[in-house]
Amino acid sequence: MFKAIFANVQVGIYSTRLYIILLMTGVFVLIIYTSSETRSQQIIIRNPSSQQFQQLNSKYPSILSCPCTHTSIQRSTFMYNNVSFHPFCTSAFVRDPVWLQYWTMTFFNGTVDRSPPFDWPDFRKTGLKFINYVTTYCDFAMTTVNKMLDIYHAEQFFSAQPLNQMEFNALEGE
């Protein structure tokens, strides 16, 4: 009878020791985990510059939150498109009235030769029509492109969050 009681006490002592070891191991693991866990804090920067935003976005891309106070902005306030047309469209060949007088056979004294002695395949005979077509085409192209740019720049760009350069380029289709 005393042996059974002693065995039960011995099992209780071993169980208590095992419990204390496991408890201490658990507390130790919790202490290590909490000390190594990175803490985040909220820092509010009002009206950050573009450079500040890019710097913070490169450091903390997954946790950076920057709600915009204005969700739209007109494209013309931050974008500029420089369009260049073919040099021929702005050259003297289609814009200079003195050069165009050559095709009408108007001389400097104001007289006009209605029947120049050129053969039919000679470009000087049909050149004025070609130059007029090119001038019309160039004017049409310039007008169309400029109108489209005006429409594009008048549109609003919408975003609830600020965008970094790569995201913006992807949206605008660089």
Short mmCIF file of C-alpha atoms in Angstrom, two decimals:
data_model
loop_
_atom_site.label_atom_id
_atom_site.label_comp_id
_atom_site.label_asym_id
_atom_site.label_seq_id
_atom_site.Cartn_x
_atom_site.Cartn_y
_atom_site.Cartn_z
CA MET A 1 0.00 0.00 0.00
CA PHE A 2 2.77 2.50 0.85
CA LYS A 3 4.63 1.50 -2.30
CA ALA A 4 1.64 2.48 -4.46
CA ILE A 5 1.35 5.84 -2.70
CA PHE A 6 5.08 6.43 -3.12
CA ALA A 7 4.85 5.56 -6.86
CA ASN A 8 1.95 7.99 -7.28
CA VAL A 9 3.90 10.73 -5.50
CA GLN A 10 6.95 9.96 -7.64
CA VAL A 11 4.82 10.23 -10.85
CA GLY A 12 3.37 13.51 -9.55
CA ILE A 13 6.87 14.88 -8.91
CA TYR A 14 8.01 13.90 -12.42
CA SER A 15 4.84 15.32 -13.94
CA THR A 16 5.31 18.58 -12.06
CA ARG A 17 8.95 18.82 -13.16
CA LEU A 18 7.96 18.12 -16.79
CA TYR A 19 5.19 20.72 -16.53
CA ILE A 20 7.61 23.33 -15.14
CA ILE A 21 10.18 22.57 -17.89
CA LEU A 22 7.53 22.84 -20.61
CA LEU A 23 6.13 26.00 -19.03
CA MET A 24 9.59 27.59 -18.88
CA THR A 25 10.30 26.55 -22.49
CA GLY A 26 7.01 28.10 -23.60
CA VAL A 27 7.74 31.33 -21.73
CA PHE A 28 11.26 31.40 -23.22
CA VAL A 29 9.88 30.91 -26.76
CA LEU A 30 7.34 33.70 -26.19
CA ILE A 31 10.05 36.05 -24.92
CA ILE A 32 12.28 35.32 -27.93
CA TYR A 33 9.37 35.72 -30.39
CA THR A 34 8.17 39.01 -28.88
CA SER A 35 11.63 40.50 -28.76
CA SER A 36 12.37 39.58 -32.38
CA GLU A 37 8.98 40.65 -33.77
CA THR A 38 9.16 43.88 -35.72
CA ARG A 39 6.89 46.55 -34.44
CA SER A 40 5.16 48.95 -36.74
CA GLN A 41 4.17 52.42 -35.85
CA GLN A 42 2.02 54.88 -37.67
CA ILE A 43 3.73 58.07 -38.75
CA ILE A 44 1.62 60.71 -40.46
CA ILE A 45 3.33 62.98 -42.97
CA ARG A 46 1.03 65.67 -44.27
CA ASN A 47 1.47 66.73 -47.90
CA PRO A 48 4.59 64.67 -48.67
CA SER A 49 6.65 65.69 -51.65
CA SER A 50 6.99 63.36 -54.60
CA GLN A 51 10.54 62.53 -53.55
CA GLN A 52 9.44 61.69 -49.97
CA PHE A 53 6.67 59.46 -51.28
CA GLN A 54 9.04 57.62 -53.67
CA GLN A 55 11.56 57.10 -50.86
CA LEU A 56 8.95 55.78 -48.41
CA ASN A 57 7.34 53.65 -51.09
CA SER A 58 10.66 52.00 -51.90
CA LYS A 59 11.29 51.25 -48.19
CA TYR A 60 7.78 50.18 -47.17
CA PRO A 61 5.85 49.18 -50.30
CA SER A 62 3.45 46.77 -48.60
CA ILE A 63 2.43 48.87 -45.59
CA LEU A 64 2.58 52.43 -46.89
CA SER A 65 -0.82 54.07 -46.88
CA CYS A 66 -1.30 57.49 -48.30
CA PRO A 67 -4.94 58.36 -48.92
CA CYS A 68 -5.32 61.19 -51.36
CA THR A 69 -7.29 64.27 -50.43
CA HIS A 70 -7.98 64.93 -54.12
CA THR A 71 -8.76 61.81 -56.13
CA SER A 72 -8.59 63.49 -59.52
CA ILE A 73 -6.32 65.97 -61.22
CA GLN A 74 -6.36 67.42 -64.69
CA ARG A 75 -3.70 65.81 -66.87
CA SER A 76 -2.45 69.17 -68.15
CA THR A 77 -1.22 70.07 -64.65
CA PHE A 78 1.42 67.33 -64.63
CA MET A 79 1.82 66.13 -68.22
CA TYR A 80 3.22 67.74 -71.31
CA ASN A 81 3.38 66.17 -74.75
CA ASN A 82 5.80 67.53 -77.30
CA VAL A 83 4.61 66.50 -80.73
CA SER A 84 6.84 66.85 -83.73
CA PHE A 85 5.55 66.58 -87.25
CA HIS A 86 7.44 65.65 -90.36
CA PRO A 87 9.80 68.50 -91.27
CA PHE A 88 8.23 68.76 -94.72
CA CYS A 89 4.92 69.86 -93.12
CA THR A 90 6.57 72.95 -91.64
CA SER A 91 9.04 73.62 -94.43
CA ALA A 92 9.04 76.42 -96.96
CA PHE A 93 7.88 73.93 -99.59
CA VAL A 94 4.36 74.03 -98.20
CA ARG A 95 4.33 77.27 -96.18
CA ASP A 96 6.30 79.93 -98.08
CA PRO A 97 4.12 81.97 -100.50
CA VAL A 98 7.17 82.90 -102.61
CA TRP A 99 7.93 79.24 -103.19
CA LEU A 100 4.28 78.54 -104.04
CA GLN A 101 4.39 81.27 -106.71
CA TYR A 102 6.83 79.10 -108.62
CA TRP A 103 4.12 76.51 -109.16
CA THR A 104 1.59 79.03 -110.46
CA MET A 105 4.21 80.57 -112.75
CA THR A 106 3.73 83.95 -111.09
CA PHE A 107 6.76 86.08 -111.65
CA PHE A 108 8.20 88.69 -109.33
CA ASN A 109 6.67 91.48 -111.36
CA GLY A 110 3.19 89.97 -110.85
CA THR A 111 2.65 88.58 -114.35
CA VAL A 112 1.38 85.03 -114.76
CA ASP A 113 2.40 82.64 -117.52
CA ARG A 114 -0.73 80.55 -118.19
CA SER A 115 0.90 78.16 -120.63
CA PRO A 116 4.38 77.25 -119.46
CA PRO A 117 6.33 75.23 -122.01
CA PHE A 118 6.50 72.05 -119.89
CA ASP A 119 5.65 68.56 -121.08
CA TRP A 120 2.84 66.65 -119.36
CA PRO A 121 5.05 64.30 -117.27
CA ASP A 122 7.10 67.26 -116.01
CA PHE A 123 6.55 67.66 -112.27
CA ARG A 124 6.58 71.42 -112.60
CA LYS A 125 3.29 71.16 -114.49
CA THR A 126 1.43 69.15 -111.81
CA GLY A 127 3.50 70.07 -108.77
CA LEU A 128 1.07 72.66 -107.42
CA LYS A 129 -1.67 70.04 -107.04
CA PHE A 130 0.74 67.77 -105.20
CA ILE A 131 1.90 70.59 -102.92
CA ASN A 132 -1.73 71.55 -102.22
CA TYR A 133 -2.56 67.92 -101.32
CA VAL A 134 0.45 67.71 -99.02
CA THR A 135 -0.41 71.06 -97.42
CA THR A 136 -4.00 69.93 -96.84
CA TYR A 137 -2.81 66.63 -95.41
CA CYS A 138 -0.29 68.33 -93.11
CA ASP A 139 -2.87 70.87 -91.91
CA PHE A 140 -5.39 68.09 -91.27
CA ALA A 141 -2.83 66.01 -89.35
CA MET A 142 -1.70 68.97 -87.24
CA THR A 143 -5.27 70.03 -86.46
CA THR A 144 -6.34 66.50 -85.56
CA VAL A 145 -3.34 65.81 -83.33
CA ASN A 146 -3.62 69.17 -81.57
CA LYS A 147 -7.35 68.67 -80.93
CA MET A 148 -6.72 65.18 -79.56
CA LEU A 149 -3.98 66.52 -77.29
CA ASP A 150 -6.32 69.24 -76.03
CA ILE A 151 -8.97 66.63 -75.26
CA TYR A 152 -6.42 64.35 -73.57
CA HIS A 153 -4.98 67.13 -71.43
CA ALA A 154 -8.47 68.30 -70.40
CA GLU A 155 -9.34 64.83 -69.06
CA GLN A 156 -9.10 64.04 -65.36
CA PHE A 157 -6.67 61.45 -63.99
CA PHE A 158 -8.26 59.47 -61.12
CA SER A 159 -6.46 57.61 -58.33
CA ALA A 160 -7.43 57.05 -54.69
CA GLN A 161 -3.81 56.26 -53.75
CA PRO A 162 -0.61 57.90 -54.97
CA LEU A 163 1.21 55.93 -57.63
CA ASN A 164 4.91 55.35 -58.01
CA GLN A 165 6.53 55.95 -61.39
CA MET A 166 6.22 52.34 -62.59
CA GLU A 167 2.54 52.08 -61.67
CA PHE A 168 1.81 55.40 -63.33
CA ASN A 169 3.66 54.40 -66.51
CA ALA A 170 1.75 51.12 -66.60
CA LEU A 171 -1.57 52.97 -66.30
CA GLU A 172 -0.73 55.62 -68.87
CA GLY A 173 0.78 53.09 -71.27
CA GLU A 174 4.21 54.56 -71.68
#
